[in-house]
Amino acid sequence: MESKKVYNFAAGPSKVPEEVNTQFVNFIYFQLPAQQVLRQAQQELLNYNNEGASVMELSHRSKTFEKVIETAEKDLRDILSIPDNYKVLFMQGGGTGQFAAIPLNLCPGLKDCSADYLVTGAWSSKAAKEAEKYIKVNRVLPKSDKHVTIADKSEWKLNANASYLYYCENETIHGVEWHHAPEPLPGVPLVADMSSNFLTKPIDVSKYGIIFAGAQKNVGIAGLVVVIVREDLLGKEAGFCPSVLSYKTMADNKSLYNTPNCFAVYITGLCLKWIKANGGLRGMQERCNKKSDLIYSVIDSSNGFFYSPVDKRYRSKVNLPFRIGGANGDDELEKEFLSESAKRGMIQLKGHRSVGGLRASLFNAITIEETQFLANFMKEFHNLKQK
């Protein structure tokens, strides 16, 4: 049965590259007729690598899965040029689990420790609130409820005794993105939540103490979080830090202390192969820039019909919130836009419930052609309402 084609602009779990999503095979670039692809996908799903079992059924202690997870780590190291003094961990609990893992791993004294948090949106705010259960949190930036920009550094209040400086590289809900990493005070490790813009652009890993990212946006499916941690930060966890959240425990056991989400690791491995085959980080950055430019150009040339609330200096290139009919939005116009876009096969364009409006998420797997389709419809909708 032929499946319906949709354009999935979801903020997460998001689209998986079609070369990965339709085949589930190690050699994902064979150009096979559709029927053969489906048969191959079926065979791999039920009988991975001629093991007689699905990858979801394989023991995480088996040599077969050991190769899967080791290859995924190697490919990630290659893509990001991760220095040798960093560990790569595949953990569970998503990005939200890391909100607790960070202070538990970096603040052995807990209540005697403090950390700096750059709150620029919903996710960094949630991370700060979670950290407050364990440590003292210093909110570096002036308080804001709108989250449409990043305060000038002259307004920052950094603490020289902070255990770390935490920030969220891209606020999925509010659409604020750091295009350059913030600079911590000397000796203070930089911790980054990169869940929604991970592997969309080149970064210098050596600037960071810890990087973490939920896989379900740009590099796989839900149920897995990738953690990259500098070795000198291992072994500092609080005494009651759960073993499954301990970076040292996970590093010592090569991410196999407990049963990992084997299938999610497998899919991430395929996505990493896909990224390498499509130009690596430079290729992803080029795609990302072209896609976001397509949508922002429509917004900025619409004479206010489409409205982007975010300061242009900090506009996200992957999560683009916007309103229709002015800054406060016109509910009827936005409902009509969602209804008409759904008829054209475009889904998940509704904004987050906390901010309303609309949002297009242009993660790695979204193609330039799909983004152009959305941009064309936005122009069509604008022209229709101007008559």
mmCIF file of C-alpha atoms in Angstrom:
data_model
loop_
_atom_site.group_PDB
_atom_site.id
_atom_site.type_symbol
_atom_site.label_atom_id
_atom_site.label_comp_id
_atom_site.label_asym_id
_atom_site.label_seq_id
_atom_site.Cartn_x
_atom_site.Cartn_y
_atom_site.Cartn_z
ATOM 1 C CA MET A 1 0.000 0.000 0.000
ATOM 2 C CA GLU A 2 1.417 3.394 -0.982
ATOM 3 C CA SER A 3 1.921 5.641 2.027
ATOM 4 C CA LYS A 4 0.841 9.278 2.138
ATOM 5 C CA LYS A 5 3.667 11.782 1.680
ATOM 6 C CA VAL A 6 3.858 14.472 4.358
ATOM 7 C CA TYR A 7 6.304 17.265 5.161
ATOM 8 C CA ASN A 8 7.070 16.916 8.871
ATOM 9 C CA PHE A 9 8.157 20.203 10.475
ATOM 10 C CA ALA A 10 7.904 18.843 14.031
ATOM 11 C CA ALA A 11 10.064 20.217 16.832
ATOM 12 C CA GLY A 12 10.746 16.685 18.089
ATOM 13 C CA PRO A 13 10.587 13.783 17.818
ATOM 14 C CA SER A 14 11.393 14.955 14.345
ATOM 15 C CA LYS A 15 11.898 13.616 10.868
ATOM 16 C CA VAL A 16 14.610 11.008 10.244
ATOM 17 C CA PRO A 17 16.514 11.221 6.923
ATOM 18 C CA GLU A 18 14.621 9.238 4.322
ATOM 19 C CA GLU A 19 17.707 7.262 3.371
ATOM 20 C CA VAL A 20 17.789 6.072 6.985
ATOM 21 C CA ASN A 21 14.075 5.928 7.701
ATOM 22 C CA THR A 22 13.109 3.810 4.694
ATOM 23 C CA GLN A 23 15.868 1.234 4.678
ATOM 24 C CA PHE A 24 17.314 0.545 8.151
ATOM 25 C CA VAL A 25 20.382 -1.031 6.590
ATOM 26 C CA ASN A 26 24.083 -0.504 6.936
ATOM 27 C CA PHE A 27 24.557 0.209 3.215
ATOM 28 C CA ILE A 28 21.975 2.960 3.099
ATOM 29 C CA TYR A 29 23.009 4.585 -0.164
ATOM 30 C CA PHE A 30 22.128 1.784 -2.582
ATOM 31 C CA GLN A 31 19.644 3.088 -5.141
ATOM 32 C CA LEU A 32 17.045 0.345 -5.118
ATOM 33 C CA PRO A 33 13.533 0.337 -6.564
ATOM 34 C CA ALA A 34 10.895 1.094 -3.922
ATOM 35 C CA GLN A 35 9.655 -2.507 -3.617
ATOM 36 C CA GLN A 36 13.189 -3.788 -3.042
ATOM 37 C CA VAL A 37 13.834 -1.092 -0.444
ATOM 38 C CA LEU A 38 10.733 -2.093 1.489
ATOM 39 C CA ARG A 39 11.684 -5.766 1.358
ATOM 40 C CA GLN A 40 15.199 -4.961 2.515
ATOM 41 C CA ALA A 41 13.826 -2.811 5.345
ATOM 42 C CA GLN A 42 11.574 -5.653 6.424
ATOM 43 C CA GLN A 43 14.438 -8.136 6.404
ATOM 44 C CA GLU A 44 16.758 -5.892 8.407
ATOM 45 C CA LEU A 45 14.098 -5.083 10.931
ATOM 46 C CA LEU A 46 13.458 -8.748 11.655
ATOM 47 C CA ASN A 47 16.915 -10.174 10.968
ATOM 48 C CA TYR A 48 19.757 -7.740 11.572
ATOM 49 C CA ASN A 49 23.146 -8.672 10.114
ATOM 50 C CA ASN A 50 21.997 -12.285 9.670
ATOM 51 C CA GLU A 51 21.788 -12.663 13.457
ATOM 52 C CA GLY A 52 18.303 -14.158 13.226
ATOM 53 C CA ALA A 53 16.919 -11.382 15.451
ATOM 54 C CA SER A 54 15.980 -7.726 15.278
ATOM 55 C CA VAL A 55 18.489 -5.164 16.473
ATOM 56 C CA MET A 56 15.883 -4.456 19.161
ATOM 57 C CA GLU A 57 16.323 -8.028 20.412
ATOM 58 C CA LEU A 58 20.116 -8.261 20.357
ATOM 59 C CA SER A 59 21.986 -8.408 23.652
ATOM 60 C CA HIS A 60 23.775 -5.167 24.420
ATOM 61 C CA ARG A 61 26.681 -7.372 25.504
ATOM 62 C CA SER A 62 26.922 -9.073 22.124
ATOM 63 C CA LYS A 63 29.789 -8.501 19.702
ATOM 64 C CA THR A 64 27.269 -7.402 17.089
ATOM 65 C CA PHE A 65 25.908 -4.549 19.189
ATOM 66 C CA GLU A 66 29.380 -3.713 20.444
ATOM 67 C CA LYS A 67 30.304 -2.962 16.835
ATOM 68 C CA VAL A 68 27.141 -0.849 16.390
ATOM 69 C CA ILE A 69 27.888 1.407 19.368
ATOM 70 C CA GLU A 70 31.643 1.596 18.714
ATOM 71 C CA THR A 71 31.055 2.575 15.083
ATOM 72 C CA ALA A 72 28.564 5.248 16.126
ATOM 73 C CA GLU A 73 31.095 6.721 18.547
ATOM 74 C CA LYS A 74 33.872 6.660 15.955
ATOM 75 C CA ASP A 75 31.704 8.384 13.356
ATOM 76 C CA LEU A 76 30.656 11.051 15.859
ATOM 77 C CA ARG A 77 34.289 11.646 16.792
ATOM 78 C CA ASP A 78 35.169 11.979 13.114
ATOM 79 C CA ILE A 79 32.325 14.397 12.369
ATOM 80 C CA LEU A 80 33.021 16.685 15.345
ATOM 81 C CA SER A 81 36.808 16.168 15.493
ATOM 82 C CA ILE A 82 36.410 15.324 19.185
ATOM 83 C CA PRO A 83 39.757 15.520 21.015
ATOM 84 C CA ASP A 84 41.141 12.374 22.626
ATOM 85 C CA ASN A 85 40.680 13.759 26.138
ATOM 86 C CA TYR A 86 36.878 13.694 25.789
ATOM 87 C CA LYS A 87 34.570 10.760 26.454
ATOM 88 C CA VAL A 88 31.480 10.088 24.330
ATOM 89 C CA LEU A 89 28.549 8.613 26.238
ATOM 90 C CA PHE A 90 25.223 7.249 25.007
ATOM 91 C CA MET A 91 22.742 7.670 27.854
ATOM 92 C CA GLN A 92 19.019 7.580 28.551
ATOM 93 C CA GLY A 93 16.681 10.110 30.122
ATOM 94 C CA GLY A 94 16.857 12.589 27.266
ATOM 95 C CA GLY A 95 18.085 16.148 27.624
ATOM 96 C CA THR A 96 15.794 16.645 30.625
ATOM 97 C CA GLY A 97 17.637 13.921 32.534
ATOM 98 C CA GLN A 98 20.837 15.889 32.003
ATOM 99 C CA PHE A 99 19.335 18.876 33.814
ATOM 100 C CA ALA A 100 19.913 16.881 37.002
ATOM 101 C CA ALA A 101 22.987 14.973 35.818
ATOM 102 C CA ILE A 102 25.016 18.160 35.269
ATOM 103 C CA PRO A 103 24.962 19.470 38.866
ATOM 104 C CA LEU A 104 25.155 15.941 40.284
ATOM 105 C CA ASN A 105 28.349 15.297 38.304
ATOM 106 C CA LEU A 106 30.055 18.662 38.631
ATOM 107 C CA CYS A 107 29.161 19.736 42.180
ATOM 108 C CA PRO A 108 30.317 17.180 44.773
ATOM 109 C CA GLY A 109 29.502 19.558 47.619
ATOM 110 C CA LEU A 110 26.050 20.276 46.196
ATOM 111 C CA LYS A 111 24.541 22.952 48.466
ATOM 112 C CA ASP A 112 28.015 24.414 48.968
ATOM 113 C CA CYS A 113 28.388 24.741 45.187
ATOM 114 C CA SER A 114 27.005 27.313 42.807
ATOM 115 C CA ALA A 115 26.743 27.485 39.039
ATOM 116 C CA ASP A 116 26.027 30.198 36.481
ATOM 117 C CA TYR A 117 22.999 29.766 34.198
ATOM 118 C CA LEU A 118 22.306 31.815 31.071
ATOM 119 C CA VAL A 119 18.503 31.678 30.868
ATOM 120 C CA THR A 120 17.365 32.555 27.342
ATOM 121 C CA GLY A 121 14.164 30.520 27.034
ATOM 122 C CA ALA A 122 12.046 27.676 28.334
ATOM 123 C CA TRP A 123 14.671 24.929 28.306
ATOM 124 C CA SER A 124 17.479 26.804 30.026
ATOM 125 C CA SER A 125 14.898 28.004 32.558
ATOM 126 C CA LYS A 126 13.814 24.420 33.272
ATOM 127 C CA ALA A 127 17.448 23.362 33.589
ATOM 128 C CA ALA A 128 18.082 26.111 36.147
ATOM 129 C CA LYS A 129 15.028 25.132 38.185
ATOM 130 C CA GLU A 130 16.119 21.497 38.212
ATOM 131 C CA ALA A 131 19.640 22.442 39.292
ATOM 132 C CA GLU A 132 18.218 24.469 42.188
ATOM 133 C CA LYS A 133 17.141 21.212 43.806
ATOM 134 C CA TYR A 134 20.828 20.450 44.381
ATOM 135 C CA ILE A 135 22.942 23.618 44.202
ATOM 136 C CA LYS A 136 22.853 27.399 44.279
ATOM 137 C CA VAL A 137 21.991 28.828 40.875
ATOM 138 C CA ASN A 138 23.127 32.247 39.733
ATOM 139 C CA ARG A 139 21.006 33.562 36.877
ATOM 140 C CA VAL A 140 23.520 35.559 34.875
ATOM 141 C CA LEU A 141 21.146 37.521 32.629
ATOM 142 C CA PRO A 142 18.499 40.079 33.578
ATOM 143 C CA LYS A 143 15.104 38.430 34.093
ATOM 144 C CA SER A 144 12.862 38.371 31.023
ATOM 145 C CA ASP A 145 9.523 36.749 30.279
ATOM 146 C CA LYS A 146 9.607 37.316 26.517
ATOM 147 C CA HIS A 147 12.846 35.520 25.574
ATOM 148 C CA VAL A 148 13.340 37.156 22.188
ATOM 149 C CA THR A 149 16.978 38.246 22.515
ATOM 150 C CA ILE A 150 20.188 37.773 24.523
ATOM 151 C CA ALA A 151 21.256 40.586 26.832
ATOM 152 C CA ASP A 152 24.501 42.382 26.080
ATOM 153 C CA LYS A 153 27.492 41.003 27.967
ATOM 154 C CA SER A 154 27.784 44.275 29.887
ATOM 155 C CA GLU A 155 24.621 43.202 31.709
ATOM 156 C CA TRP A 156 25.872 39.744 32.676
ATOM 157 C CA LYS A 157 26.608 38.884 36.300
ATOM 158 C CA LEU A 158 29.107 36.025 36.215
ATOM 159 C CA ASN A 159 30.454 34.371 39.361
ATOM 160 C CA ALA A 160 34.197 33.673 39.409
ATOM 161 C CA ASN A 161 33.607 30.794 41.853
ATOM 162 C CA ALA A 162 30.978 29.056 39.711
ATOM 163 C CA SER A 163 31.357 25.305 39.243
ATOM 164 C CA TYR A 164 30.304 25.756 35.599
ATOM 165 C CA LEU A 165 28.562 28.093 33.148
ATOM 166 C CA TYR A 166 25.443 26.539 31.600
ATOM 167 C CA TYR A 167 23.543 27.605 28.500
ATOM 168 C CA CYS A 168 21.142 26.220 25.904
ATOM 169 C CA GLU A 169 22.552 26.714 22.404
ATOM 170 C CA ASN A 170 19.149 26.809 20.756
ATOM 171 C CA GLU A 171 15.826 27.422 22.475
ATOM 172 C CA THR A 172 13.428 25.150 20.615
ATOM 173 C CA ILE A 173 10.283 26.931 21.844
ATOM 174 C CA HIS A 174 11.301 30.583 21.663
ATOM 175 C CA GLY A 175 13.594 30.379 18.637
ATOM 176 C CA VAL A 176 16.635 32.051 20.200
ATOM 177 C CA GLU A 177 20.011 30.648 19.112
ATOM 178 C CA TRP A 178 23.567 31.411 20.176
ATOM 179 C CA HIS A 179 25.621 31.800 16.999
ATOM 180 C CA HIS A 180 28.832 32.066 19.019
ATOM 181 C CA ALA A 181 29.525 30.219 22.268
ATOM 182 C CA PRO A 182 29.477 32.396 25.405
ATOM 183 C CA GLU A 183 32.801 32.859 27.160
ATOM 184 C CA PRO A 184 32.975 31.712 30.786
ATOM 185 C CA LEU A 185 35.353 33.227 33.322
ATOM 186 C CA PRO A 186 38.800 31.601 33.525
ATOM 187 C CA GLY A 187 38.734 28.112 34.997
ATOM 188 C CA VAL A 188 34.949 27.759 34.724
ATOM 189 C CA PRO A 189 33.847 24.837 32.474
ATOM 190 C CA LEU A 190 31.312 25.640 29.770
ATOM 191 C CA VAL A 191 28.293 23.304 29.639
ATOM 192 C CA ALA A 192 26.020 23.326 26.581
ATOM 193 C CA ASP A 193 22.619 21.846 25.883
ATOM 194 C CA MET A 194 22.772 21.397 22.105
ATOM 195 C CA SER A 195 19.712 19.193 21.797
ATOM 196 C CA SER A 196 18.056 21.097 18.969
ATOM 197 C CA ASN A 197 21.008 22.333 16.891
ATOM 198 C CA PHE A 198 23.435 19.451 17.427
ATOM 199 C CA LEU A 199 25.425 18.646 14.262
ATOM 200 C CA THR A 200 23.881 21.508 12.271
ATOM 201 C CA LYS A 201 27.162 23.455 12.131
ATOM 202 C CA PRO A 202 30.852 23.102 12.957
ATOM 203 C CA ILE A 203 31.858 23.706 16.595
ATOM 204 C CA ASP A 204 35.120 23.645 18.534
ATOM 205 C CA VAL A 205 34.554 20.891 21.098
ATOM 206 C CA SER A 206 37.661 21.921 23.025
ATOM 207 C CA LYS A 207 35.861 25.073 24.223
ATOM 208 C CA TYR A 208 33.435 22.979 26.251
ATOM 209 C CA GLY A 209 33.536 20.980 29.433
ATOM 210 C CA ILE A 210 30.333 19.128 28.589
ATOM 211 C CA ILE A 211 28.047 18.995 25.551
ATOM 212 C CA PHE A 212 24.810 17.046 25.581
ATOM 213 C CA ALA A 213 22.066 16.571 23.024
ATOM 214 C CA GLY A 214 18.871 14.562 22.783
ATOM 215 C CA ALA A 215 19.078 12.524 19.594
ATOM 216 C CA GLN A 216 15.493 13.009 18.426
ATOM 217 C CA LYS A 217 15.989 16.328 16.648
ATOM 218 C CA ASN A 218 18.971 16.020 14.312
ATOM 219 C CA VAL A 219 20.583 12.635 14.778
ATOM 220 C CA GLY A 220 18.020 9.908 15.416
ATOM 221 C CA ILE A 221 14.951 9.054 17.438
ATOM 222 C CA ALA A 222 13.698 9.617 20.962
ATOM 223 C CA GLY A 223 15.154 7.592 23.828
ATOM 224 C CA LEU A 224 18.828 8.534 23.559
ATOM 225 C CA VAL A 225 20.997 11.441 24.699
ATOM 226 C CA VAL A 226 24.568 11.933 23.530
ATOM 227 C CA VAL A 227 26.992 13.335 26.134
ATOM 228 C CA ILE A 228 30.500 14.561 25.349
ATOM 229 C CA VAL A 229 32.498 15.198 28.531
ATOM 230 C CA ARG A 230 36.086 16.308 29.134
ATOM 231 C CA GLU A 231 37.999 13.686 31.088
ATOM 232 C CA ASP A 232 39.187 16.005 33.881
ATOM 233 C CA LEU A 233 35.528 16.522 34.874
ATOM 234 C CA LEU A 234 34.952 12.820 35.533
ATOM 235 C CA GLY A 235 34.851 11.448 39.066
ATOM 236 C CA LYS A 236 33.563 14.626 40.715
ATOM 237 C CA GLU A 237 29.997 13.478 41.195
ATOM 238 C CA ALA A 238 28.052 13.801 44.438
ATOM 239 C CA GLY A 239 28.042 10.721 46.649
ATOM 240 C CA PHE A 240 24.378 9.973 45.985
ATOM 241 C CA CYS A 241 24.483 10.569 42.219
ATOM 242 C CA PRO A 242 22.653 7.593 40.638
ATOM 243 C CA SER A 243 25.042 5.327 38.768
ATOM 244 C CA VAL A 244 23.033 5.654 35.536
ATOM 245 C CA LEU A 245 23.612 9.435 35.676
ATOM 246 C CA SER A 246 27.289 9.214 36.655
ATOM 247 C CA TYR A 247 29.526 10.174 33.753
ATOM 248 C CA LYS A 248 32.471 8.299 35.260
ATOM 249 C CA THR A 249 30.453 5.118 35.719
ATOM 250 C CA MET A 250 29.105 5.321 32.180
ATOM 251 C CA ALA A 251 32.554 6.126 30.762
ATOM 252 C CA ASP A 252 34.187 3.262 32.652
ATOM 253 C CA ASN A 253 31.576 0.906 31.214
ATOM 254 C CA LYS A 254 31.607 2.320 27.669
ATOM 255 C CA SER A 255 27.941 3.379 27.961
ATOM 256 C CA LEU A 256 26.964 -0.217 28.786
ATOM 257 C CA TYR A 257 26.581 0.026 32.566
ATOM 258 C CA ASN A 258 22.886 -0.650 32.072
ATOM 259 C CA THR A 259 20.939 -1.806 29.016
ATOM 260 C CA PRO A 260 21.018 1.096 26.544
ATOM 261 C CA ASN A 261 18.329 1.918 24.032
ATOM 262 C CA CYS A 262 19.935 -0.346 21.440
ATOM 263 C CA PHE A 263 17.584 0.571 18.613
ATOM 264 C CA ALA A 264 18.051 4.319 19.182
ATOM 265 C CA VAL A 265 21.840 3.887 19.147
ATOM 266 C CA TYR A 266 21.520 1.903 15.911
ATOM 267 C CA ILE A 267 19.427 4.629 14.242
ATOM 268 C CA THR A 268 21.830 7.324 15.438
ATOM 269 C CA GLY A 269 24.641 5.340 13.875
ATOM 270 C CA LEU A 270 22.813 5.362 10.547
ATOM 271 C CA CYS A 271 22.122 9.098 10.835
ATOM 272 C CA LEU A 272 25.805 9.753 11.463
ATOM 273 C CA LYS A 273 26.655 7.799 8.296
ATOM 274 C CA TRP A 274 24.097 9.932 6.466
ATOM 275 C CA ILE A 275 25.655 13.158 7.761
ATOM 276 C CA LYS A 276 29.137 12.032 6.713
ATOM 277 C CA ALA A 277 27.860 11.131 3.240
ATOM 278 C CA ASN A 278 26.154 14.498 2.856
ATOM 279 C CA GLY A 279 29.073 16.827 3.464
ATOM 280 C CA GLY A 280 29.549 16.494 7.213
ATOM 281 C CA LEU A 281 29.051 19.566 9.361
ATOM 282 C CA ARG A 282 29.835 21.974 6.522
ATOM 283 C CA GLY A 283 27.170 20.278 4.433
ATOM 284 C CA MET A 284 24.643 20.438 7.272
ATOM 285 C CA GLN A 285 25.455 24.101 7.898
ATOM 286 C CA GLU A 286 24.986 24.975 4.226
ATOM 287 C CA ARG A 287 21.616 23.191 4.164
ATOM 288 C CA CYS A 288 20.622 24.848 7.428
ATOM 289 C CA ASN A 289 21.460 28.341 6.194
ATOM 290 C CA LYS A 290 19.624 27.873 2.891
ATOM 291 C CA LYS A 291 16.510 26.514 4.584
ATOM 292 C CA SER A 292 16.241 29.209 7.236
ATOM 293 C CA ASP A 293 16.940 31.938 4.677
ATOM 294 C CA LEU A 294 14.030 30.701 2.566
ATOM 295 C CA ILE A 295 11.540 31.126 5.427
ATOM 296 C CA TYR A 296 12.946 34.300 6.949
ATOM 297 C CA SER A 297 13.016 35.982 3.536
ATOM 298 C CA VAL A 298 9.270 35.344 3.175
ATOM 299 C CA ILE A 299 8.620 36.679 6.672
ATOM 300 C CA ASP A 300 10.757 39.785 6.239
ATOM 301 C CA SER A 301 9.308 40.687 2.850
ATOM 302 C CA SER A 302 5.654 40.303 3.914
ATOM 303 C CA ASN A 303 5.201 43.881 5.259
ATOM 304 C CA GLY A 304 4.266 42.539 8.687
ATOM 305 C CA PHE A 305 1.781 39.887 7.529
ATOM 306 C CA PHE A 306 4.195 37.269 8.874
ATOM 307 C CA TYR A 307 5.947 38.339 12.055
ATOM 308 C CA SER A 308 9.082 36.930 13.683
ATOM 309 C CA PRO A 309 9.377 38.012 17.340
ATOM 310 C CA VAL A 310 13.081 37.184 17.728
ATOM 311 C CA ASP A 311 15.927 39.698 17.531
ATOM 312 C CA LYS A 312 17.499 39.123 14.092
ATOM 313 C CA ARG A 313 20.942 38.738 15.669
ATOM 314 C CA TYR A 314 19.779 35.660 17.565
ATOM 315 C CA ARG A 315 17.210 34.103 15.266
ATOM 316 C CA SER A 316 17.341 30.324 15.318
ATOM 317 C CA LYS A 317 18.236 28.594 12.082
ATOM 318 C CA VAL A 318 16.434 25.408 13.091
ATOM 319 C CA ASN A 319 13.330 26.464 15.065
ATOM 320 C CA LEU A 320 11.499 29.389 13.474
ATOM 321 C CA PRO A 321 8.487 30.672 15.456
ATOM 322 C CA PHE A 322 6.267 33.221 13.712
ATOM 323 C CA ARG A 323 2.845 34.828 13.863
ATOM 324 C CA ILE A 324 0.381 35.788 11.151
ATOM 325 C CA GLY A 325 -1.366 39.145 11.194
ATOM 326 C CA GLY A 326 1.025 41.091 13.412
ATOM 327 C CA ALA A 327 2.976 40.714 16.634
ATOM 328 C CA ASN A 328 0.049 39.283 18.609
ATOM 329 C CA GLY A 329 -1.172 37.078 15.784
ATOM 330 C CA ASP A 330 -4.644 36.650 14.334
ATOM 331 C CA ASP A 331 -6.112 33.405 15.677
ATOM 332 C CA GLU A 332 -8.447 32.876 12.738
ATOM 333 C CA LEU A 333 -5.733 33.450 10.149
ATOM 334 C CA GLU A 334 -3.366 31.110 11.963
ATOM 335 C CA LYS A 335 -6.004 28.379 12.244
ATOM 336 C CA GLU A 336 -6.747 28.721 8.525
ATOM 337 C CA PHE A 337 -3.028 28.569 7.710
ATOM 338 C CA LEU A 338 -2.637 25.350 9.726
ATOM 339 C CA SER A 339 -5.702 23.819 8.100
ATOM 340 C CA GLU A 340 -4.602 24.668 4.571
ATOM 341 C CA SER A 341 -0.998 23.581 5.151
ATOM 342 C CA ALA A 342 -2.225 20.229 6.482
ATOM 343 C CA LYS A 343 -4.235 19.731 3.292
ATOM 344 C CA ARG A 344 -0.980 20.145 1.399
ATOM 345 C CA GLY A 345 0.738 17.526 3.528
ATOM 346 C CA MET A 346 2.614 19.840 5.905
ATOM 347 C CA ILE A 347 2.247 18.810 9.536
ATOM 348 C CA GLN A 348 3.427 19.924 12.998
ATOM 349 C CA LEU A 349 3.534 23.638 12.184
ATOM 350 C CA LYS A 350 1.584 24.705 15.266
ATOM 351 C CA GLY A 351 3.642 26.682 17.780
ATOM 352 C CA HIS A 352 4.352 25.419 21.286
ATOM 353 C CA ARG A 353 1.344 25.743 23.571
ATOM 354 C CA SER A 354 3.226 28.112 25.904
ATOM 355 C CA VAL A 355 3.802 30.772 23.220
ATOM 356 C CA GLY A 356 1.166 30.024 20.565
ATOM 357 C CA GLY A 357 1.455 31.014 16.939
ATOM 358 C CA LEU A 358 3.308 28.873 14.432
ATOM 359 C CA ARG A 359 6.721 27.238 14.261
ATOM 360 C CA ALA A 360 8.696 25.578 11.488
ATOM 361 C CA SER A 361 11.443 23.233 12.687
ATOM 362 C CA LEU A 362 14.082 22.748 10.010
ATOM 363 C CA PHE A 363 16.259 20.020 11.458
ATOM 364 C CA ASN A 364 18.928 18.190 9.453
ATOM 365 C CA ALA A 365 16.566 15.701 7.822
ATOM 366 C CA ILE A 366 14.262 18.388 6.412
ATOM 367 C CA THR A 367 15.270 18.971 2.809
ATOM 368 C CA ILE A 368 15.682 22.249 0.955
ATOM 369 C CA GLU A 369 12.869 21.132 -1.372
ATOM 370 C CA GLU A 370 10.490 20.596 1.541
ATOM 371 C CA THR A 371 11.392 23.992 2.961
ATOM 372 C CA GLN A 372 10.824 25.605 -0.440
ATOM 373 C CA PHE A 373 7.394 23.959 -0.521
ATOM 374 C CA LEU A 374 6.546 25.645 2.788
ATOM 375 C CA ALA A 375 7.956 28.987 1.642
ATOM 376 C CA ASN A 376 5.880 28.841 -1.549
ATOM 377 C CA PHE A 377 2.731 28.128 0.428
ATOM 378 C CA MET A 378 3.440 31.039 2.780
ATOM 379 C CA LYS A 379 3.697 33.361 -0.236
ATOM 380 C CA GLU A 380 0.518 31.896 -1.704
ATOM 381 C CA PHE A 381 -1.358 32.360 1.581
ATOM 382 C CA HIS A 382 -0.115 35.926 1.913
ATOM 383 C CA ASN A 383 -1.157 36.805 -1.631
ATOM 384 C CA LEU A 384 -4.581 35.261 -1.143
ATOM 385 C CA LYS A 385 -5.256 37.320 1.989
ATOM 386 C CA GLN A 386 -4.101 40.535 0.353
ATOM 387 C CA LYS A 387 -6.792 40.355 -2.328
#
